[in-house]
């Protein structure tokens, strides 16, 4: 029977992040990560398929939390409130004590194409979680795609503002600010009547 290792996933992610920052992604091996974490190579592969995956441990928990947040609303819940619930759900994954590690992680991911590609795939999974949850509520295809796209945008903006904030405001402060900005931007979109007037008033040629 395999020996249980407490916090193995967290230890592997921390070790990998440190090594990627010190040596670079390409120069770091699975053996290096396992040794730095004080774990065996077999333990590594029980948690990750490859070294590209190690910085994304915990993603399944985020995906599940997003779906739960949407399901907790009703089909009548205003879209802004659904987005607020999505941001609040993800906020639990970003307490203040991990801000420095999150900032280092973002720098490492941005510097390596394989990690950027994996980041995009993980983002697509988060978007799909929102879309599928909204669709199951019966809101319709347009609403599902709209909320998933806007939800992913809100998550991305909030996260990057949080890690770059010199004043170290909380993730939830940034989430509230981002949501307010997105709602304000959406409210400025012209309605059908405005679009009709603009089109009809356009001079030919």
PDB file of C-alpha atoms in Angstrom:
ATOM      1  CA  UNK A   1       0.000   0.000   0.000  1.00  0.00           C
ATOM      2  CA  UNK A   2       1.315   3.456  -0.917  1.00  0.00           C
ATOM      3  CA  UNK A   3       2.322   5.570   2.042  1.00  0.00           C
ATOM      4  CA  UNK A   4       0.099   8.574   2.602  1.00  0.00           C
ATOM      5  CA  UNK A   5       1.954  11.875   2.430  1.00  0.00           C
ATOM      6  CA  UNK A   6       0.277  14.835   4.160  1.00  0.00           C
ATOM      7  CA  UNK A   7      -0.093  17.941   1.979  1.00  0.00           C
ATOM      8  CA  UNK A   8       1.772  16.202  -0.840  1.00  0.00           C
ATOM      9  CA  UNK A   9       0.104  18.242  -3.561  1.00  0.00           C
ATOM     10  CA  UNK A  10       0.870  21.525  -1.845  1.00  0.00           C
ATOM     11  CA  UNK A  11       4.466  20.475  -1.219  1.00  0.00           C
ATOM     12  CA  UNK A  12       4.955  19.484  -4.846  1.00  0.00           C
ATOM     13  CA  UNK A  13       3.473  22.737  -6.132  1.00  0.00           C
ATOM     14  CA  UNK A  14       5.619  24.811  -3.778  1.00  0.00           C
ATOM     15  CA  UNK A  15       8.779  22.906  -4.704  1.00  0.00           C
ATOM     16  CA  UNK A  16       8.059  23.168  -8.421  1.00  0.00           C
ATOM     17  CA  UNK A  17       7.364  26.888  -8.228  1.00  0.00           C
ATOM     18  CA  UNK A  18      10.626  27.531  -6.395  1.00  0.00           C
ATOM     19  CA  UNK A  19      12.647  25.421  -8.823  1.00  0.00           C
ATOM     20  CA  UNK A  20      11.032  26.910 -11.917  1.00  0.00           C
ATOM     21  CA  UNK A  21      11.911  30.373 -10.588  1.00  0.00           C
ATOM     22  CA  UNK A  22      15.478  29.364  -9.664  1.00  0.00           C
ATOM     23  CA  UNK A  23      16.469  27.172 -12.608  1.00  0.00           C
ATOM     24  CA  UNK A  24      13.822  27.708 -15.236  1.00  0.00           C
ATOM     25  CA  UNK A  25      11.068  25.364 -16.309  1.00  0.00           C
ATOM     26  CA  UNK A  26      13.061  23.481 -18.927  1.00  0.00           C
ATOM     27  CA  UNK A  27      15.988  22.781 -16.589  1.00  0.00           C
ATOM     28  CA  UNK A  28      13.781  21.329 -13.848  1.00  0.00           C
ATOM     29  CA  UNK A  29      12.880  17.629 -13.854  1.00  0.00           C
ATOM     30  CA  UNK A  30      10.206  15.625 -12.088  1.00  0.00           C
ATOM     31  CA  UNK A  31      12.970  14.076  -9.973  1.00  0.00           C
ATOM     32  CA  UNK A  32      14.140  17.557  -8.960  1.00  0.00           C
ATOM     33  CA  UNK A  33      10.637  18.543  -7.879  1.00  0.00           C
ATOM     34  CA  UNK A  34      10.069  15.323  -5.968  1.00  0.00           C
ATOM     35  CA  UNK A  35      13.383  15.578  -4.154  1.00  0.00           C
ATOM     36  CA  UNK A  36      12.875  19.240  -3.241  1.00  0.00           C
ATOM     37  CA  UNK A  37       9.427  18.367  -1.865  1.00  0.00           C
ATOM     38  CA  UNK A  38      10.842  15.438   0.096  1.00  0.00           C
ATOM     39  CA  UNK A  39       8.627  12.989  -1.770  1.00  0.00           C
ATOM     40  CA  UNK A  40       9.091  10.107  -4.167  1.00  0.00           C
ATOM     41  CA  UNK A  41       8.703  10.230  -7.921  1.00  0.00           C
ATOM     42  CA  UNK A  42       5.780   7.801  -7.656  1.00  0.00           C
ATOM     43  CA  UNK A  43       4.050  10.241  -5.284  1.00  0.00           C
ATOM     44  CA  UNK A  44       4.514  12.972  -7.883  1.00  0.00           C
ATOM     45  CA  UNK A  45       2.793  10.898 -10.538  1.00  0.00           C
ATOM     46  CA  UNK A  46      -0.084  10.071  -8.213  1.00  0.00           C
ATOM     47  CA  UNK A  47      -0.864  13.767  -8.187  1.00  0.00           C
ATOM     48  CA  UNK A  48       0.254  14.966 -11.649  1.00  0.00           C
ATOM     49  CA  UNK A  49       0.515  13.499 -15.118  1.00  0.00           C
ATOM     50  CA  UNK A  50       3.562  15.644 -15.910  1.00  0.00           C
ATOM     51  CA  UNK A  51       5.441  18.684 -14.667  1.00  0.00           C
ATOM     52  CA  UNK A  52       3.181  21.019 -16.636  1.00  0.00           C
ATOM     53  CA  UNK A  53       0.349  20.026 -14.326  1.00  0.00           C
ATOM     54  CA  UNK A  54       2.042  20.643 -10.992  1.00  0.00           C
ATOM     55  CA  UNK A  55       1.299  24.365 -10.827  1.00  0.00           C
ATOM     56  CA  UNK A  56      -2.382  23.697 -11.502  1.00  0.00           C
ATOM     57  CA  UNK A  57      -3.134  21.331  -8.650  1.00  0.00           C
ATOM     58  CA  UNK A  58      -6.394  22.359  -7.004  1.00  0.00           C
ATOM     59  CA  UNK A  59      -8.008  23.390 -10.282  1.00  0.00           C
ATOM     60  CA  UNK A  60     -10.685  20.711  -9.925  1.00  0.00           C
ATOM     61  CA  UNK A  61     -11.702  22.266  -6.634  1.00  0.00           C
ATOM     62  CA  UNK A  62     -12.079  25.662  -8.276  1.00  0.00           C
ATOM     63  CA  UNK A  63     -14.126  24.217 -11.116  1.00  0.00           C
ATOM     64  CA  UNK A  64     -16.473  22.458  -8.708  1.00  0.00           C
ATOM     65  CA  UNK A  65     -16.829  25.582  -6.557  1.00  0.00           C
ATOM     66  CA  UNK A  66     -17.786  27.681  -9.574  1.00  0.00           C
ATOM     67  CA  UNK A  67     -20.480  25.228 -10.588  1.00  0.00           C
ATOM     68  CA  UNK A  68     -21.824  25.136  -7.027  1.00  0.00           C
ATOM     69  CA  UNK A  69     -21.962  28.925  -6.893  1.00  0.00           C
ATOM     70  CA  UNK A  70     -24.029  29.100 -10.073  1.00  0.00           C
ATOM     71  CA  UNK A  71     -26.321  26.252  -9.016  1.00  0.00           C
ATOM     72  CA  UNK A  72     -26.983  28.060  -5.730  1.00  0.00           C
ATOM     73  CA  UNK A  73     -28.643  30.865  -7.704  1.00  0.00           C
ATOM     74  CA  UNK A  74     -31.984  30.639  -9.480  1.00  0.00           C
ATOM     75  CA  UNK A  75     -32.882  31.268 -13.140  1.00  0.00           C
ATOM     76  CA  UNK A  76     -34.307  34.612 -12.007  1.00  0.00           C
ATOM     77  CA  UNK A  77     -31.085  35.758 -10.316  1.00  0.00           C
ATOM     78  CA  UNK A  78     -29.734  38.845 -12.135  1.00  0.00           C
ATOM     79  CA  UNK A  79     -26.578  38.153 -14.170  1.00  0.00           C
ATOM     80  CA  UNK A  80     -24.532  40.603 -12.069  1.00  0.00           C
ATOM     81  CA  UNK A  81     -25.434  38.647  -8.933  1.00  0.00           C
ATOM     82  CA  UNK A  82     -24.392  35.380 -10.588  1.00  0.00           C
ATOM     83  CA  UNK A  83     -21.029  36.914 -11.482  1.00  0.00           C
ATOM     84  CA  UNK A  84     -20.667  38.218  -7.934  1.00  0.00           C
ATOM     85  CA  UNK A  85     -21.262  34.691  -6.617  1.00  0.00           C
ATOM     86  CA  UNK A  86     -18.661  33.302  -9.042  1.00  0.00           C
ATOM     87  CA  UNK A  87     -16.047  35.828  -7.916  1.00  0.00           C
ATOM     88  CA  UNK A  88     -16.845  35.246  -4.261  1.00  0.00           C
ATOM     89  CA  UNK A  89     -16.522  31.478  -4.683  1.00  0.00           C
ATOM     90  CA  UNK A  90     -13.069  31.768  -6.233  1.00  0.00           C
ATOM     91  CA  UNK A  91     -12.000  34.315  -3.628  1.00  0.00           C
ATOM     92  CA  UNK A  92     -11.718  31.549  -1.046  1.00  0.00           C
ATOM     93  CA  UNK A  93      -8.761  30.162  -3.013  1.00  0.00           C
ATOM     94  CA  UNK A  94      -6.792  33.414  -2.760  1.00  0.00           C
ATOM     95  CA  UNK A  95      -6.234  34.389   0.873  1.00  0.00           C
ATOM     96  CA  UNK A  96      -3.705  37.111   1.600  1.00  0.00           C
ATOM     97  CA  UNK A  97      -1.012  34.692   2.760  1.00  0.00           C
ATOM     98  CA  UNK A  98      -0.559  33.246  -0.739  1.00  0.00           C
ATOM     99  CA  UNK A  99      -0.292  36.560  -2.609  1.00  0.00           C
ATOM    100  CA  UNK A 100       3.529  36.385  -2.893  1.00  0.00           C
ATOM    101  CA  UNK A 101       3.421  32.802  -4.162  1.00  0.00           C
ATOM    102  CA  UNK A 102       0.625  33.682  -6.600  1.00  0.00           C
ATOM    103  CA  UNK A 103       2.681  36.576  -7.933  1.00  0.00           C
ATOM    104  CA  UNK A 104       5.716  34.328  -8.414  1.00  0.00           C
ATOM    105  CA  UNK A 105       3.532  31.720 -10.089  1.00  0.00           C
ATOM    106  CA  UNK A 106       2.135  34.267 -12.562  1.00  0.00           C
ATOM    107  CA  UNK A 107       5.681  35.349 -13.462  1.00  0.00           C
ATOM    108  CA  UNK A 108       6.805  31.753 -14.014  1.00  0.00           C
ATOM    109  CA  UNK A 109       3.745  30.884 -16.129  1.00  0.00           C
ATOM    110  CA  UNK A 110       4.143  34.009 -18.268  1.00  0.00           C
ATOM    111  CA  UNK A 111       7.770  33.077 -19.017  1.00  0.00           C
ATOM    112  CA  UNK A 112       7.099  29.579 -20.384  1.00  0.00           C
ATOM    113  CA  UNK A 113       4.972  28.697 -23.402  1.00  0.00           C
ATOM    114  CA  UNK A 114       3.976  25.243 -22.125  1.00  0.00           C
ATOM    115  CA  UNK A 115       2.660  26.720 -18.897  1.00  0.00           C
ATOM    116  CA  UNK A 116       0.830  29.526 -20.716  1.00  0.00           C
ATOM    117  CA  UNK A 117      -0.849  26.918 -22.894  1.00  0.00           C
ATOM    118  CA  UNK A 118      -1.885  24.913 -19.835  1.00  0.00           C
ATOM    119  CA  UNK A 119      -3.168  28.098 -18.190  1.00  0.00           C
ATOM    120  CA  UNK A 120      -5.402  28.758 -21.181  1.00  0.00           C
ATOM    121  CA  UNK A 121      -6.757  25.210 -21.053  1.00  0.00           C
ATOM    122  CA  UNK A 122      -7.511  25.536 -17.354  1.00  0.00           C
ATOM    123  CA  UNK A 123      -9.231  28.837 -17.997  1.00  0.00           C
ATOM    124  CA  UNK A 124     -11.388  27.145 -20.609  1.00  0.00           C
ATOM    125  CA  UNK A 125     -12.365  24.539 -18.019  1.00  0.00           C
ATOM    126  CA  UNK A 126     -13.482  27.246 -15.611  1.00  0.00           C
ATOM    127  CA  UNK A 127     -15.473  28.926 -18.368  1.00  0.00           C
ATOM    128  CA  UNK A 128     -17.116  25.621 -19.303  1.00  0.00           C
ATOM    129  CA  UNK A 129     -18.064  25.002 -15.672  1.00  0.00           C
ATOM    130  CA  UNK A 130     -19.930  28.302 -15.566  1.00  0.00           C
ATOM    131  CA  UNK A 131     -21.512  27.767 -18.979  1.00  0.00           C
ATOM    132  CA  UNK A 132     -22.752  24.266 -18.215  1.00  0.00           C
ATOM    133  CA  UNK A 133     -24.132  25.292 -14.826  1.00  0.00           C
ATOM    134  CA  UNK A 134     -26.024  28.240 -16.326  1.00  0.00           C
ATOM    135  CA  UNK A 135     -27.347  26.084 -19.155  1.00  0.00           C
ATOM    136  CA  UNK A 136     -28.679  23.512 -16.676  1.00  0.00           C
ATOM    137  CA  UNK A 137     -30.667  26.280 -15.007  1.00  0.00           C
ATOM    138  CA  UNK A 138     -32.589  26.755 -18.235  1.00  0.00           C
ATOM    139  CA  UNK A 139     -31.471  30.329 -18.838  1.00  0.00           C
ATOM    140  CA  UNK A 140     -30.797  29.608 -22.484  1.00  0.00           C
ATOM    141  CA  UNK A 141     -27.754  29.223 -24.710  1.00  0.00           C
ATOM    142  CA  UNK A 142     -27.026  32.927 -25.101  1.00  0.00           C
ATOM    143  CA  UNK A 143     -27.118  33.539 -21.356  1.00  0.00           C
ATOM    144  CA  UNK A 144     -24.896  30.514 -20.715  1.00  0.00           C
ATOM    145  CA  UNK A 145     -22.241  31.658 -23.163  1.00  0.00           C
ATOM    146  CA  UNK A 146     -22.484  35.293 -22.095  1.00  0.00           C
ATOM    147  CA  UNK A 147     -22.087  34.567 -18.393  1.00  0.00           C
ATOM    148  CA  UNK A 148     -19.251  32.107 -18.953  1.00  0.00           C
ATOM    149  CA  UNK A 149     -17.304  34.583 -21.100  1.00  0.00           C
ATOM    150  CA  UNK A 150     -17.914  37.490 -18.739  1.00  0.00           C
ATOM    151  CA  UNK A 151     -17.219  35.307 -15.719  1.00  0.00           C
ATOM    152  CA  UNK A 152     -13.837  34.231 -17.054  1.00  0.00           C
ATOM    153  CA  UNK A 153     -12.995  37.834 -17.927  1.00  0.00           C
ATOM    154  CA  UNK A 154     -13.925  38.971 -14.410  1.00  0.00           C
ATOM    155  CA  UNK A 155     -11.830  36.215 -12.837  1.00  0.00           C
ATOM    156  CA  UNK A 156      -8.816  37.015 -14.993  1.00  0.00           C
ATOM    157  CA  UNK A 157      -8.953  40.774 -14.382  1.00  0.00           C
ATOM    158  CA  UNK A 158      -9.466  40.339 -10.643  1.00  0.00           C
ATOM    159  CA  UNK A 159      -6.619  37.861 -10.251  1.00  0.00           C
ATOM    160  CA  UNK A 160      -4.058  39.922 -12.139  1.00  0.00           C
ATOM    161  CA  UNK A 161      -5.027  43.136 -10.384  1.00  0.00           C
ATOM    162  CA  UNK A 162      -4.769  41.394  -7.027  1.00  0.00           C
ATOM    163  CA  UNK A 163      -1.264  40.038  -7.565  1.00  0.00           C
ATOM    164  CA  UNK A 164      -0.008  43.366  -8.977  1.00  0.00           C
ATOM    165  CA  UNK A 165      -1.550  45.649  -6.365  1.00  0.00           C
ATOM    166  CA  UNK A 166       1.178  47.607  -4.507  1.00  0.00           C
ATOM    167  CA  UNK A 167      -1.380  48.564  -1.849  1.00  0.00           C
ATOM    168  CA  UNK A 168      -2.149  44.870  -1.211  1.00  0.00           C
ATOM    169  CA  UNK A 169      -5.904  45.244  -1.202  1.00  0.00           C
ATOM    170  CA  UNK A 170      -7.768  41.975  -0.810  1.00  0.00           C
ATOM    171  CA  UNK A 171      -8.922  39.745  -3.637  1.00  0.00           C
ATOM    172  CA  UNK A 172     -12.523  40.469  -2.694  1.00  0.00           C
ATOM    173  CA  UNK A 173     -11.913  44.231  -2.900  1.00  0.00           C
ATOM    174  CA  UNK A 174     -10.615  43.801  -6.427  1.00  0.00           C
ATOM    175  CA  UNK A 175     -13.485  41.449  -7.287  1.00  0.00           C
ATOM    176  CA  UNK A 176     -16.071  44.031  -6.242  1.00  0.00           C
ATOM    177  CA  UNK A 177     -14.292  46.764  -8.204  1.00  0.00           C
ATOM    178  CA  UNK A 178     -13.983  44.605 -11.312  1.00  0.00           C
ATOM    179  CA  UNK A 179     -17.643  43.630 -11.201  1.00  0.00           C
ATOM    180  CA  UNK A 180     -18.719  47.261 -10.846  1.00  0.00           C
ATOM    181  CA  UNK A 181     -16.627  48.194 -13.880  1.00  0.00           C
ATOM    182  CA  UNK A 182     -18.001  45.370 -16.021  1.00  0.00           C
ATOM    183  CA  UNK A 183     -21.589  46.207 -15.094  1.00  0.00           C
ATOM    184  CA  UNK A 184     -20.937  49.869 -15.905  1.00  0.00           C
ATOM    185  CA  UNK A 185     -19.421  48.937 -19.265  1.00  0.00           C
ATOM    186  CA  UNK A 186     -22.370  46.678 -20.099  1.00  0.00           C
ATOM    187  CA  UNK A 187     -24.845  49.416 -19.204  1.00  0.00           C
ATOM    188  CA  UNK A 188     -23.252  51.682 -21.818  1.00  0.00           C
ATOM    189  CA  UNK A 189     -23.996  49.296 -24.674  1.00  0.00           C
ATOM    190  CA  UNK A 190     -26.624  50.803 -26.977  1.00  0.00           C
ATOM    191  CA  UNK A 191     -30.053  49.252 -26.841  1.00  0.00           C
ATOM    192  CA  UNK A 192     -32.038  48.211 -29.949  1.00  0.00           C
ATOM    193  CA  UNK A 193     -33.648  51.652 -30.228  1.00  0.00           C
ATOM    194  CA  UNK A 194     -30.266  53.399 -30.105  1.00  0.00           C
ATOM    195  CA  UNK A 195     -28.835  51.012 -32.679  1.00  0.00           C
ATOM    196  CA  UNK A 196     -31.785  51.634 -35.013  1.00  0.00           C
ATOM    197  CA  UNK A 197     -31.401  55.399 -34.724  1.00  0.00           C
ATOM    198  CA  UNK A 198     -27.663  55.178 -35.361  1.00  0.00           C
ATOM    199  CA  UNK A 199     -28.145  52.964 -38.407  1.00  0.00           C
ATOM    200  CA  UNK A 200     -31.004  54.965 -39.876  1.00  0.00           C
ATOM    201  CA  UNK A 201     -29.157  58.212 -39.326  1.00  0.00           C
ATOM    202  CA  UNK A 202     -26.002  57.042 -41.054  1.00  0.00           C
ATOM    203  CA  UNK A 203     -25.406  58.806 -44.355  1.00  0.00           C
ATOM    204  CA  UNK A 204     -25.026  56.509 -47.408  1.00  0.00           C
ATOM    205  CA  UNK A 205     -21.595  56.011 -48.926  1.00  0.00           C
TER     206      UNK A 205
END
